[in-house]
Coordinates of C-alpha atoms in Angstrom, one line a residue:
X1 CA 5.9 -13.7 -7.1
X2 CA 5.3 -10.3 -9.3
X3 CA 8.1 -8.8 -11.1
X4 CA 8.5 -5.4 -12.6
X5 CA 7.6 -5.6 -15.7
X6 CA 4.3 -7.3 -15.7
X7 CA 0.4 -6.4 -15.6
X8 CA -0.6 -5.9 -12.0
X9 CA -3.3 -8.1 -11.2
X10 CA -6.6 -6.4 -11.2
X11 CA -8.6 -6.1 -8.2
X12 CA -11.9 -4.6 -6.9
X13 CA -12.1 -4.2 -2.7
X14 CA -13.9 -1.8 -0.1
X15 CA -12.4 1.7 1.0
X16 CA -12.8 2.4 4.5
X17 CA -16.4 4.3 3.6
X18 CA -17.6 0.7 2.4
X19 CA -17.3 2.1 -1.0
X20 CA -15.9 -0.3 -4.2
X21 CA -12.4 0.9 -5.4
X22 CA -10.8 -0.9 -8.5
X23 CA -7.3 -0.8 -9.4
X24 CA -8.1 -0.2 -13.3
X25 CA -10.0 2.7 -13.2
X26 CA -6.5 4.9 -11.9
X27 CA -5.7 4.6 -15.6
X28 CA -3.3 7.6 -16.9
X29 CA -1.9 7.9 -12.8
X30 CA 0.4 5.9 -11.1
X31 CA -0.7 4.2 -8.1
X32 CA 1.4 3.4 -5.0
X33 CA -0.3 -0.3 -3.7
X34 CA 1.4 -0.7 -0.2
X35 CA 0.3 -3.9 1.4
X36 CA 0.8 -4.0 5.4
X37 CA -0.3 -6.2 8.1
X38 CA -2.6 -4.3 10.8
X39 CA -4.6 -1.1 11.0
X40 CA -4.0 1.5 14.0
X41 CA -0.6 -0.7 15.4
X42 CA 2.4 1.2 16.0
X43 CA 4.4 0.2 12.5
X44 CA 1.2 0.9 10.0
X45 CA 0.3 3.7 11.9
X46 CA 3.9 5.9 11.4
X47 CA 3.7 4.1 7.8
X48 CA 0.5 5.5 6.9
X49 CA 1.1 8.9 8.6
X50 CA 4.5 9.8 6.6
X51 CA 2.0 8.7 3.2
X52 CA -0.6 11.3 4.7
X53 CA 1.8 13.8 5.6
X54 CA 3.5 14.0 1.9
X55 CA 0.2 13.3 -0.4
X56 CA 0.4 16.6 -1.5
X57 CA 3.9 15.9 -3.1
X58 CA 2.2 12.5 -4.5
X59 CA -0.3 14.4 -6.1
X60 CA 2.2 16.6 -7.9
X61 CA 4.2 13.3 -9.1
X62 CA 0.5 12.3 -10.4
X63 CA 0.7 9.3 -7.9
X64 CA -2.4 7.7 -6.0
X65 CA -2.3 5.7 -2.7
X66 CA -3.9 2.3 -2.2
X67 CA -3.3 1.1 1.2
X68 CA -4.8 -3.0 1.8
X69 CA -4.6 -5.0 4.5
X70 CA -6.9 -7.7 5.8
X71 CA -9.1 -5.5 8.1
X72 CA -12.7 -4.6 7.8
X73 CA -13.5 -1.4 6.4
X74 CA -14.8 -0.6 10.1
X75 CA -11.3 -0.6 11.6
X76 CA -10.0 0.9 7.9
X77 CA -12.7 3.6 9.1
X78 CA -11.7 3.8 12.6
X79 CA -7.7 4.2 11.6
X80 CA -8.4 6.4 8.5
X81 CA -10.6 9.0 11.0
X82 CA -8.3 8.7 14.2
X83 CA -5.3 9.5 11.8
X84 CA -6.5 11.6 9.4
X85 CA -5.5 9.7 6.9
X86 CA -6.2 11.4 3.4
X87 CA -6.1 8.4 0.7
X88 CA -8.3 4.7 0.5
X89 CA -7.5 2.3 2.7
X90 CA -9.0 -1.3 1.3
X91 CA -10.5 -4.0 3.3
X92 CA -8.9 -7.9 1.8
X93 CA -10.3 -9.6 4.9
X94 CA -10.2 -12.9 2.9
X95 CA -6.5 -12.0 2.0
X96 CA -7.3 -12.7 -1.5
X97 CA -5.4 -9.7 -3.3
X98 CA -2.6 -10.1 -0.4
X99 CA -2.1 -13.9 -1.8
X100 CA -2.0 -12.1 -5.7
X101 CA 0.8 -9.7 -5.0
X102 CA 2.6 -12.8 -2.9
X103 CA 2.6 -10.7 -0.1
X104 CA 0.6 -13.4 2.1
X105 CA 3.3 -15.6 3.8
X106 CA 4.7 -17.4 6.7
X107 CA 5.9 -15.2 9.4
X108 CA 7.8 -15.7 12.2
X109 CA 7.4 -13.8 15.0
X110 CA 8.6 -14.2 18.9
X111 CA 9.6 -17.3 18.2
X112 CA 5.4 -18.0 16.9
X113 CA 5.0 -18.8 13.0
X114 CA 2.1 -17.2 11.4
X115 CA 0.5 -16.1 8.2
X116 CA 0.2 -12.6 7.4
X117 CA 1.5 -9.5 5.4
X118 CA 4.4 -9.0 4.4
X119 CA 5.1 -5.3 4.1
X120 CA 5.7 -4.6 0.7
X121 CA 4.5 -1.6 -2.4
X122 CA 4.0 -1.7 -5.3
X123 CA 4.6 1.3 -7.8
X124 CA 2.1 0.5 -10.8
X125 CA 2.7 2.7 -14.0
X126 CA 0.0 4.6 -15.7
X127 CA -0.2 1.4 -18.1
X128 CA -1.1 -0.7 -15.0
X129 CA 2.1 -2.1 -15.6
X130 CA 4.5 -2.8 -12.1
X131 CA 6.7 -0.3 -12.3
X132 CA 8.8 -1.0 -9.2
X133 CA 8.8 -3.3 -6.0
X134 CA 9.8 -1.4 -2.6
X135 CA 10.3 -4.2 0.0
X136 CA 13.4 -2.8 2.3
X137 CA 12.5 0.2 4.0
X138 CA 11.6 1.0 7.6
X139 CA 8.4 1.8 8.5
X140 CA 9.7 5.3 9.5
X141 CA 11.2 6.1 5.8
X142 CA 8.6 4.8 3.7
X143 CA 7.4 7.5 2.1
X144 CA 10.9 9.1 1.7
X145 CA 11.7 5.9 -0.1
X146 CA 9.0 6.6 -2.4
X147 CA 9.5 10.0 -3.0
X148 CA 13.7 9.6 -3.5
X149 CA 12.6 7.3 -6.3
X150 CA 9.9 9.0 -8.0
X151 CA 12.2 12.0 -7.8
X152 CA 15.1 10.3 -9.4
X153 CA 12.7 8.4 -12.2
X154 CA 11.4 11.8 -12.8
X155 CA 14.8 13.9 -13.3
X156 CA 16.2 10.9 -14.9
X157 CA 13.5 9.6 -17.4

């Protein structure tokens, strides 16, 4: 599992415009990594609008979104153009980067075990270093989650 601390794992995936997007060249910015499980279903979809709807504020902290799941850039197209989604969205259809971050696990669900995502962010510092891990929130409150603690690191530090 990653810890705080150490050199986020380097990785190179499609945007939802089929276009390469590497984690190293955000150099000098932080970037918000949030891994979650399925484009355009009810819980990525109020996720990924409260992100949209407070980019602006991102942008001021000097903070980049990443959103990966294991979808094809298609659907990371469709969801990105039906929400109006304003940041990348990356395809990891062979769960490769999910498996990385140790966000690829055994889920239970309705009784049924599969693997999948497990919805977690990670904060990497302009270093590239992880900065923090966000995995208790609700779906709803993300962003604000973010935002309280970029806030408080920022009036703090």
């Amino acid at each position: 599992m990653i810890e705080i601390g150490q050199k986020a794992p380097s990785f190179t995936l499609q945007n939802q415009n089929d276009e390469s997007v590497t984690l190293s060249s955000f150099k000098g910015k932080k970037v918000l990594v949030y891994f979650y499980p399925r484009a355009s279903t009810p819980g990525c979809t109020v996720q990924a609008c409260g992100l949209r709807d407070v980019k602006s504020e991102l942008n001021e902290l000097n903070v980049v979104i990443l959103g990966i799941s294991p979808d094809t850039p298609k659907a990371l197209a469709n969801f990105t153009k039906k929400q109006e989604l304003n940041f990348n969205l990356l395809a990891d259809e062979d769960h490769t980067v999910c498996e990385l971050y140790g966000v690829w696990q055994l889920k239970k669900f309705m009784g049924r075990e599969s693997m999948g995502v497990v919805r977690t962010s990670f904060l990497v510092s302009e270093e590239g270093v992880i900065e923090h891990i966000f995995d208790k929130f609700k779906t709803k409150d993300h962003h604000e989650v973010i935002l309280d603690y970029l806030k408080g690191k920022s009036i703090a530090g």
